[in-house]
Short mmCIF file of C-alpha atoms in Angstrom, two decimals:
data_model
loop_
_atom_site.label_atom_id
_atom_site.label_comp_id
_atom_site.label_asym_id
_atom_site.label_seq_id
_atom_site.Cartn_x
_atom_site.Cartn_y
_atom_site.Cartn_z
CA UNK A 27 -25.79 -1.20 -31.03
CA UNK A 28 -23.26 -3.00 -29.05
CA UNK A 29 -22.26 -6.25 -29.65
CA UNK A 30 -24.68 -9.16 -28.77
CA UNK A 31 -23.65 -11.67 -26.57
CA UNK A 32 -24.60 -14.95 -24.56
CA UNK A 33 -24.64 -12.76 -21.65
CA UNK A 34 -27.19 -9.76 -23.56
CA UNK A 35 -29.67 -12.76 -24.06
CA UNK A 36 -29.30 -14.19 -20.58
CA UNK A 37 -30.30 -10.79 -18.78
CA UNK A 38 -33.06 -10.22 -21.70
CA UNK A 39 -34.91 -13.38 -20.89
CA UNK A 40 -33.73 -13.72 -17.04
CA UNK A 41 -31.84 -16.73 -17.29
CA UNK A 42 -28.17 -17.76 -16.69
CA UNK A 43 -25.49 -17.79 -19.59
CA UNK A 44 -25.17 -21.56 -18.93
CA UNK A 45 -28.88 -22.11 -19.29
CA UNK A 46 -28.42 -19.98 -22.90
CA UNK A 47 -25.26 -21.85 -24.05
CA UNK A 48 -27.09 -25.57 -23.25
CA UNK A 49 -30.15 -23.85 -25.83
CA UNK A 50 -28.00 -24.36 -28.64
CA UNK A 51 -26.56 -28.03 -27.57
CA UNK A 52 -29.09 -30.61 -28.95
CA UNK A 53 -28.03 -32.14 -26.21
CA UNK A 54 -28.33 -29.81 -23.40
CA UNK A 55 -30.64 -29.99 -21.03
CA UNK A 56 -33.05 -27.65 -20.69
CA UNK A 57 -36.72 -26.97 -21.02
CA UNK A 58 -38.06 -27.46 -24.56
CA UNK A 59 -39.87 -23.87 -24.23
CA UNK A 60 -37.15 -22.13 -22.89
CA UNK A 61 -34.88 -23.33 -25.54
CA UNK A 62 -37.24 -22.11 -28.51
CA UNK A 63 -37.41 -18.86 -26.14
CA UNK A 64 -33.46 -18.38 -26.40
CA UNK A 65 -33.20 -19.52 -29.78
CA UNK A 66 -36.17 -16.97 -31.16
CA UNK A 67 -34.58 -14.45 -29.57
CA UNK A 68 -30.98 -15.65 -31.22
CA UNK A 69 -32.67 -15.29 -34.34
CA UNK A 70 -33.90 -11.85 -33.93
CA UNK A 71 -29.77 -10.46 -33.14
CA UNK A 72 -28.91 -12.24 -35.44
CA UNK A 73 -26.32 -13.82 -32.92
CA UNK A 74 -24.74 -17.26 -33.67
CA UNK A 75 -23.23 -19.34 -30.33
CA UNK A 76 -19.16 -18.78 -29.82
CA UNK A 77 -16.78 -20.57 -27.81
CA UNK A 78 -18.79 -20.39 -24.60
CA UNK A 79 -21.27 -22.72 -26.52
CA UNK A 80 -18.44 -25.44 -27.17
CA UNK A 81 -17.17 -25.27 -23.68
CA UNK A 82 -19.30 -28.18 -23.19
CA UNK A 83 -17.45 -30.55 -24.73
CA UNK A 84 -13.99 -29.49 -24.11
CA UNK A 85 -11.84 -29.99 -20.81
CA UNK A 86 -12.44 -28.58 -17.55
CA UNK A 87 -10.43 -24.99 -16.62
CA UNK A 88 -8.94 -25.22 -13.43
CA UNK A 89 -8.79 -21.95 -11.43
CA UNK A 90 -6.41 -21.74 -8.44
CA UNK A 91 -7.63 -19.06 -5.89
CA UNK A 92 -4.96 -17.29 -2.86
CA UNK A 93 -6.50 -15.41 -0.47
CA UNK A 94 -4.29 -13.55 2.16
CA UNK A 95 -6.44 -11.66 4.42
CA UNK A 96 -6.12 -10.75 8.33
CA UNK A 97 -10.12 -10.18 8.58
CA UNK A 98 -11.91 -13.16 8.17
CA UNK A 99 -15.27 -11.21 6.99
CA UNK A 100 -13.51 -10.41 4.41
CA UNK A 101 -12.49 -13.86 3.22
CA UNK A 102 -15.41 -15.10 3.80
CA UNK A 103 -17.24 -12.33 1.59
CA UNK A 104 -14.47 -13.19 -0.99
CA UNK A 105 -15.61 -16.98 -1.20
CA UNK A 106 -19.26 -15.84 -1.68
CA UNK A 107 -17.91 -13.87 -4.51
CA UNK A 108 -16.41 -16.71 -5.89
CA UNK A 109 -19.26 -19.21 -5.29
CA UNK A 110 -21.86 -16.90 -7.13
CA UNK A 111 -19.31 -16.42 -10.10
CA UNK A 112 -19.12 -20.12 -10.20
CA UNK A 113 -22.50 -20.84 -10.27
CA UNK A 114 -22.99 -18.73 -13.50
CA UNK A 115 -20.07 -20.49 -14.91
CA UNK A 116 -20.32 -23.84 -13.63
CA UNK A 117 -21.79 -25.62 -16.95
CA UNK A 118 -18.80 -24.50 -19.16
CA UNK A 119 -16.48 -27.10 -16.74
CA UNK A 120 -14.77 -24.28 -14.54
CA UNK A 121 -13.41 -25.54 -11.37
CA UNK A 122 -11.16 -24.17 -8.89
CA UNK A 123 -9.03 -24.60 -5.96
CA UNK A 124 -8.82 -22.07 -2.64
CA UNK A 125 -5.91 -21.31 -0.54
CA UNK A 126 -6.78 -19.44 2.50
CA UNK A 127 -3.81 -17.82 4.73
CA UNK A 128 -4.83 -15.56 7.94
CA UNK A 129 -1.11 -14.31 8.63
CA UNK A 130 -2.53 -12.85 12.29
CA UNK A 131 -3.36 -16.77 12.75
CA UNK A 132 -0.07 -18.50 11.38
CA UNK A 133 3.09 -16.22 11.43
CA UNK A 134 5.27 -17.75 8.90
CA UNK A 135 4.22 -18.88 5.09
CA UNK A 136 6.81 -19.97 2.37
CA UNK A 137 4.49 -18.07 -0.21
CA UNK A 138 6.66 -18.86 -3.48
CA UNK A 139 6.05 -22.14 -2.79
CA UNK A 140 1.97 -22.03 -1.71
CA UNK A 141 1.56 -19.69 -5.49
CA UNK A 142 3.86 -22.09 -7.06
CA UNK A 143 1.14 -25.12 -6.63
CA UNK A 144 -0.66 -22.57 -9.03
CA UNK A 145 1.53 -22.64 -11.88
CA UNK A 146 0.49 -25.21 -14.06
CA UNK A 147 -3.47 -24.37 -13.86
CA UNK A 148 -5.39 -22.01 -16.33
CA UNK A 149 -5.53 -19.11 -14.33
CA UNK A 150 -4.53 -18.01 -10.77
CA UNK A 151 -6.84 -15.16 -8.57
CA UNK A 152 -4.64 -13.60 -5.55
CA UNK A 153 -5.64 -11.43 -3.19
CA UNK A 154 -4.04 -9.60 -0.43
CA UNK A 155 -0.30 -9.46 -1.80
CA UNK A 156 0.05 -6.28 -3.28
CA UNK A 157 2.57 -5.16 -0.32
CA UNK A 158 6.40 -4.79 -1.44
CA UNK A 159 7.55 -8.39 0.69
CA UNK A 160 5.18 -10.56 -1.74
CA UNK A 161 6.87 -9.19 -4.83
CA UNK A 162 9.13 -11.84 -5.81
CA UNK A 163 6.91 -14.52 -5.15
CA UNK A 164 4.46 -12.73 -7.67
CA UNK A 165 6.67 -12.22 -9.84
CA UNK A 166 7.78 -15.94 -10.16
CA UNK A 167 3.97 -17.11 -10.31
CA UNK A 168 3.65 -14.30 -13.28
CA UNK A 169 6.43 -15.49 -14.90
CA UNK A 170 5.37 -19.30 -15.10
CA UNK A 171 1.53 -18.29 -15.33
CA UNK A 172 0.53 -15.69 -17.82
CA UNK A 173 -3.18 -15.41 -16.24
CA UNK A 174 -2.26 -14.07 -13.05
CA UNK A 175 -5.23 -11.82 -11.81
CA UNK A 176 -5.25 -9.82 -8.91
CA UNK A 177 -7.93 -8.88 -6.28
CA UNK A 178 -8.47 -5.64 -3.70
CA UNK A 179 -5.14 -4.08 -4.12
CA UNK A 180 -2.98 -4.03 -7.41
CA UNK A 181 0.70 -4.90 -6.94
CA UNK A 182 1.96 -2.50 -9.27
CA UNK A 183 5.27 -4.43 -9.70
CA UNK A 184 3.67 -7.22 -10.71
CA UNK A 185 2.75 -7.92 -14.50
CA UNK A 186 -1.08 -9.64 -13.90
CA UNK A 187 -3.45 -9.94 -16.82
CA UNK A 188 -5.83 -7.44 -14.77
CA UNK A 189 -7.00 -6.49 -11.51
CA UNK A 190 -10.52 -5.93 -10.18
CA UNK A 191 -10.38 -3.20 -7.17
CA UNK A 192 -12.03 -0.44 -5.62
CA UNK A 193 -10.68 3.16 -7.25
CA UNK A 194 -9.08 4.68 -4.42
CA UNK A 195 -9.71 8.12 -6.47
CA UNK A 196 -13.50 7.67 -6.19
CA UNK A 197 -13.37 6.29 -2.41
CA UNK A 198 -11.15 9.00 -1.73
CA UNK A 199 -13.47 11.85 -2.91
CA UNK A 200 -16.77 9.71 -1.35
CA UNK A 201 -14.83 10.61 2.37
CA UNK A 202 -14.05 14.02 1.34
CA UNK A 203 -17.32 15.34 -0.43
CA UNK A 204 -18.62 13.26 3.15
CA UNK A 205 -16.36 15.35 5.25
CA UNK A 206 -16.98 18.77 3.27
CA UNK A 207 -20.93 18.47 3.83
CA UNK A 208 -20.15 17.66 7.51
CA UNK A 209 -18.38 20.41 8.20
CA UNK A 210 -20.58 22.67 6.09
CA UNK A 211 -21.45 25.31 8.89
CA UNK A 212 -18.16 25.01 10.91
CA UNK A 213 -15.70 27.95 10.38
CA UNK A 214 -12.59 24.85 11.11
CA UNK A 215 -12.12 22.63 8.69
CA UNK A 216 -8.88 20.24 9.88
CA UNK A 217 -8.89 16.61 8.45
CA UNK A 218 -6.25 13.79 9.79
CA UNK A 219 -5.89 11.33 7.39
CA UNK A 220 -4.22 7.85 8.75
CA UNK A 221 -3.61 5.52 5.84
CA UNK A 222 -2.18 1.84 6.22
CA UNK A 223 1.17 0.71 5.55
CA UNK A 224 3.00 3.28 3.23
CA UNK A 225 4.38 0.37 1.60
CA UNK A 226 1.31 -0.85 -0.22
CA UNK A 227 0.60 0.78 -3.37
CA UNK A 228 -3.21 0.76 -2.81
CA UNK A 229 -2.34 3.47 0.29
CA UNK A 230 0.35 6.42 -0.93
CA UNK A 231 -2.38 6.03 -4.23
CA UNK A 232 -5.53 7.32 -1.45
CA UNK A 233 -3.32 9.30 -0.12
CA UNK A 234 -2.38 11.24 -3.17
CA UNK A 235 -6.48 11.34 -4.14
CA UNK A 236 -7.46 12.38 -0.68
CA UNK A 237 -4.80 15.42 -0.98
CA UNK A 238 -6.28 16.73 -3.54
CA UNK A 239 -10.11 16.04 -3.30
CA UNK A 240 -9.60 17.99 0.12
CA UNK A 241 -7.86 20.95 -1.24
CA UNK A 242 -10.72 20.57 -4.18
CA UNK A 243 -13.65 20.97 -1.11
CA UNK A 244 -11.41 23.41 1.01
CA UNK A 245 -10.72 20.94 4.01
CA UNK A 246 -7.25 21.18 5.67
CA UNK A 247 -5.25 18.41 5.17
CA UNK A 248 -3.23 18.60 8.78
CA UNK A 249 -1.18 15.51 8.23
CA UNK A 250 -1.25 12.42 7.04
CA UNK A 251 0.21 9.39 9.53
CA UNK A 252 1.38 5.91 8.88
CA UNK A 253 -0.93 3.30 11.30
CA UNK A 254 1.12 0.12 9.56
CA UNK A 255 -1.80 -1.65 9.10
CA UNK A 256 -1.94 -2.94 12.78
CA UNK A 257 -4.21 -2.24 15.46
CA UNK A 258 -0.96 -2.52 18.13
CA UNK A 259 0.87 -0.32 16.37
CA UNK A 260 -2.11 2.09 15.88
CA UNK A 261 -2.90 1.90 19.38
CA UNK A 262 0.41 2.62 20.61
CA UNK A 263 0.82 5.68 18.38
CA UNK A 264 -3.06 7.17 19.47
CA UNK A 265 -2.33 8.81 22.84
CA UNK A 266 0.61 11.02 21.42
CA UNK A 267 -1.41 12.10 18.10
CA UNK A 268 -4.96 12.97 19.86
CA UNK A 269 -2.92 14.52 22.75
CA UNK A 270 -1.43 16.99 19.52
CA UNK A 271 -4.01 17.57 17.90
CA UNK A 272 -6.85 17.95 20.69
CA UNK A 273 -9.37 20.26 20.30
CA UNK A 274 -7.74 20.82 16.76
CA UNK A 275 -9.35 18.13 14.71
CA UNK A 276 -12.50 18.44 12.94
CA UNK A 277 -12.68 15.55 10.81
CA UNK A 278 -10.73 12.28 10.46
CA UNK A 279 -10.35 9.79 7.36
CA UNK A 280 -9.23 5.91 7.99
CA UNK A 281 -7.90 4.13 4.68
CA UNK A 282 -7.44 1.30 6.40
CA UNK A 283 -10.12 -1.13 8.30
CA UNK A 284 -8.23 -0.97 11.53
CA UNK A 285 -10.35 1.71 12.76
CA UNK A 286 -11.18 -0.10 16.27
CA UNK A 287 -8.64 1.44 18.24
CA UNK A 288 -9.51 5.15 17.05
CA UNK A 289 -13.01 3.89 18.41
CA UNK A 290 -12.29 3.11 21.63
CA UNK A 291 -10.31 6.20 22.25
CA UNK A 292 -12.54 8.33 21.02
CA UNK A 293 -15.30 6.35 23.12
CA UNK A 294 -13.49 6.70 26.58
CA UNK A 295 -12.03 10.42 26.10
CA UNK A 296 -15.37 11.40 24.63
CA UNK A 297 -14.22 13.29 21.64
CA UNK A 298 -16.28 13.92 19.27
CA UNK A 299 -15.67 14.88 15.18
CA UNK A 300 -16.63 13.26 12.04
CA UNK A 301 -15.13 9.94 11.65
CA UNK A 302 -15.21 8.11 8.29
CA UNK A 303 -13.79 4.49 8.12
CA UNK A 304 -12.92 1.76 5.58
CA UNK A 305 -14.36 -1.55 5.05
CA UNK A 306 -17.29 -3.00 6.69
CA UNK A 307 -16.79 -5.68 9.44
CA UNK A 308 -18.58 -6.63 12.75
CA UNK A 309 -15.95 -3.53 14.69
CA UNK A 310 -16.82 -1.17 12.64
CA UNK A 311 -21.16 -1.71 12.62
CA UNK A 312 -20.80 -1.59 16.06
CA UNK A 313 -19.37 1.67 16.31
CA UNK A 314 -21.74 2.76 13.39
CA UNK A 315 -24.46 2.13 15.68
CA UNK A 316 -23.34 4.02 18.09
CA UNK A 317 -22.69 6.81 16.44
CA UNK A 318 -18.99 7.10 16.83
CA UNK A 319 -18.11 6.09 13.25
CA UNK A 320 -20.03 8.78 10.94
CA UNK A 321 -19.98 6.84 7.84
CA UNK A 322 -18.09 3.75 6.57
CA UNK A 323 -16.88 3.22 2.70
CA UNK A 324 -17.64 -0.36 1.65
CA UNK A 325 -15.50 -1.20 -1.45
CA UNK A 326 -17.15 -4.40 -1.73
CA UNK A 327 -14.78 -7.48 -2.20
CA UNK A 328 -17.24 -9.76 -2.69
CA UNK A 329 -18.09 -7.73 -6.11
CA UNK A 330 -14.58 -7.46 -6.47
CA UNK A 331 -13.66 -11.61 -6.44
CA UNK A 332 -16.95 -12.25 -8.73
CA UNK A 333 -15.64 -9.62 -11.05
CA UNK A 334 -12.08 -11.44 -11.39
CA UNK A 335 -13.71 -14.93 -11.21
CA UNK A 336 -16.28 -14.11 -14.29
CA UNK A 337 -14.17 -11.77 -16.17
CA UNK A 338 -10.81 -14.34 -15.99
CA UNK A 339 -13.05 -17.27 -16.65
CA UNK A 340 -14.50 -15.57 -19.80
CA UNK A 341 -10.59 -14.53 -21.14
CA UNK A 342 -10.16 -18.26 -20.68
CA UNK A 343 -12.85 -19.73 -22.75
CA UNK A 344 -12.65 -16.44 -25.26
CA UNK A 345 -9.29 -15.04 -25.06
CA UNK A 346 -10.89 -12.01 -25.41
CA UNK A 347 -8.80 -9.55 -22.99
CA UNK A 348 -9.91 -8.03 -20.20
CA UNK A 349 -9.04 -3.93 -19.37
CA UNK A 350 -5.71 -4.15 -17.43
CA UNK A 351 -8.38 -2.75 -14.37
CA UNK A 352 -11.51 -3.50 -13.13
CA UNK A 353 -12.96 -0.84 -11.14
CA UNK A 354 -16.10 -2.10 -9.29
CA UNK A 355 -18.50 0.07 -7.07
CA UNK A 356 -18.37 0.91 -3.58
CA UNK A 357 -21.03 2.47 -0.87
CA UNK A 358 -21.19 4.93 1.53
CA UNK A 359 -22.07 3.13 4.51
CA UNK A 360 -24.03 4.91 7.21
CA UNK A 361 -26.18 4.11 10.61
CA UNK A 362 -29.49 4.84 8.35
CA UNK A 363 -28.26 2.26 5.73
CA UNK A 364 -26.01 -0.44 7.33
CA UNK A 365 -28.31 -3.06 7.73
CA UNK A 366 -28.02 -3.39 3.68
CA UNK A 367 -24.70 -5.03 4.44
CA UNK A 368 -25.39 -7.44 6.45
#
């Protein structure tokens, strides 16, 4: 039987850990009935209140959150992350602190120094630095801050106390098995793969998986392109890469969410092949709806940010170590099913 915790007791009688840990404080407060509930059912695991009980009277741990994103949806589905974490957590004295940077918005950040406010609090959560440039300043938050956590995208040059991310092997066989079923009666089989910039981890990593789930479901792997994470740069290279490969494509895999301008060409020169994309965002339901976007993988980051949020908080109070990697679900997003993500 695995081990019985705060959190086993919680689910069992529908209530929040907090709610649990204030049971076994005579001076919690909480509902007379509902504290004999927890404490019967204590009894019968024979399960005895640890640290998370005590948290009550100890000081408060102070969480610093960075969040570097260029689509706000996906900020803003971080914070609700963060905000349902927090309400779980709230009783045992967490707080935190958020730092939001849009770099399409503001151009130039002195991010050593923005972390740096981080280094004195309990932990740190960052997200959207796990591209070569924000090394150093990583690196210097890691080395004055021993509960560095990252979210999204794992710099791997970086030594965090975990990550909590999408695996870009399961995402990566999701668009191929997609593709393969697809292209099912077709005699072609050609798949273009445009990743984002080859200088994030996250992307020569789905690369690599996509490679070799394709070769796995016999899809043709024609090339795989660079779009640099921007939509100027992606539009700029379009024109060339359709004009080589018309009539020749069957199938085309995004790994990044800046699908829009593949959309619109796609839209006006009235191509037509199976398209899946990455992320979900206002561009890319529209495009769902209209049928030019076959499917969509969601990797979740609001899942991902409550993962890091709960699972740091709990090393905090505990000190009971996390896995070095959180892997948290994703979707296959499709016309039928979109209006789940909302």
């Amino acid at each position: 039987m695995a081990e019985v915790t705060i959190y086993t007791i919680a689910k069992e009688l529908n209530m929040t850990p907090s709610m649990v840990s204030r049971a076994f404080n005579p001076a919690g407060k909480i509902n007379e009935e509902k504290r004999k509930l927890v404490l019967e059912t204590a009894k019968k695991y024979n399960f005895s209140p640890n640290r998370f009980a005590s948290r009550l009277s100890m000081k408060p741990i102070k969480i610093g959150v960075f969040i570097r994103s260029k689509f706000k949806v996906n900020s803003d589905k971080m914070l609700i992350g963060i905000k349902k974490a927090y309400e779980e957590l709230k009783d045992y004295k967490i707080t935190y602190d958020i730092t939001l940077r849009n770099p399409l918005e503001e151009q130039s950040f002195d991010y050593e120094s923005e972390l740096m406010k981080y280094k004195d609090f309990d932990g740190v959560i960052v997200a959207g630095l796990s591209f070569d440039k924000y090394t150093k300043a990583l690196k210097k938050l890691c080395e004055a801050n021993k509960n560095v956590v990252q979210v999204q995208a794992a710099n791997e040059n970086v030594p965090c106390l975990f990550a909590s991310k999408h695996s870009e092997e399961t995402s990566s066989n999701l668009a191929a098995e997609f593709l393969q079923n697809c292209l099912k009666k077709s005699e072609s089989k050609n798949i273009l793969l445009f990743t984002g910039d080859k200088k994030n981890t996250q992307h020569v990593v789905a690369e690599s998986f996509f490679e070799k789930a394709c070769e796995e479901r016999g899809l043709v792997l024609t090339e795989s392109i660079s779009m640099m994470d921007s939509e100027v740069y992606f539009r700029e290279i379009l024109p060339e890469i359709m004009k080589k490969y018309k009539g020749k494509i069957d199938g085309v895999y995004i790994t990044s969410g800046f699908s829009r301008p593949l959309c619109e060409y796609m839209e006006k020169e009235g191509l037509d092949f199976s398209l899946v994309a990455f992320d979900i965002h206002e561009n890319i339901k529209e495009y769902l709806e209209r049928g030019i976007i076959s499917a969509a993988i969601n990797q979740n980051v609001s899942l991902q940010m409550e993962s890091a949020f709960t699972n740091l908080s709990k090393y905090l109070i505990t000190e009971e170590k996390c896995p070095e990697m959180i892997y948290t679900d994703i979707d296959l997003v499709l016309k039928s099913n979109m209006h789940q993500f909302e």
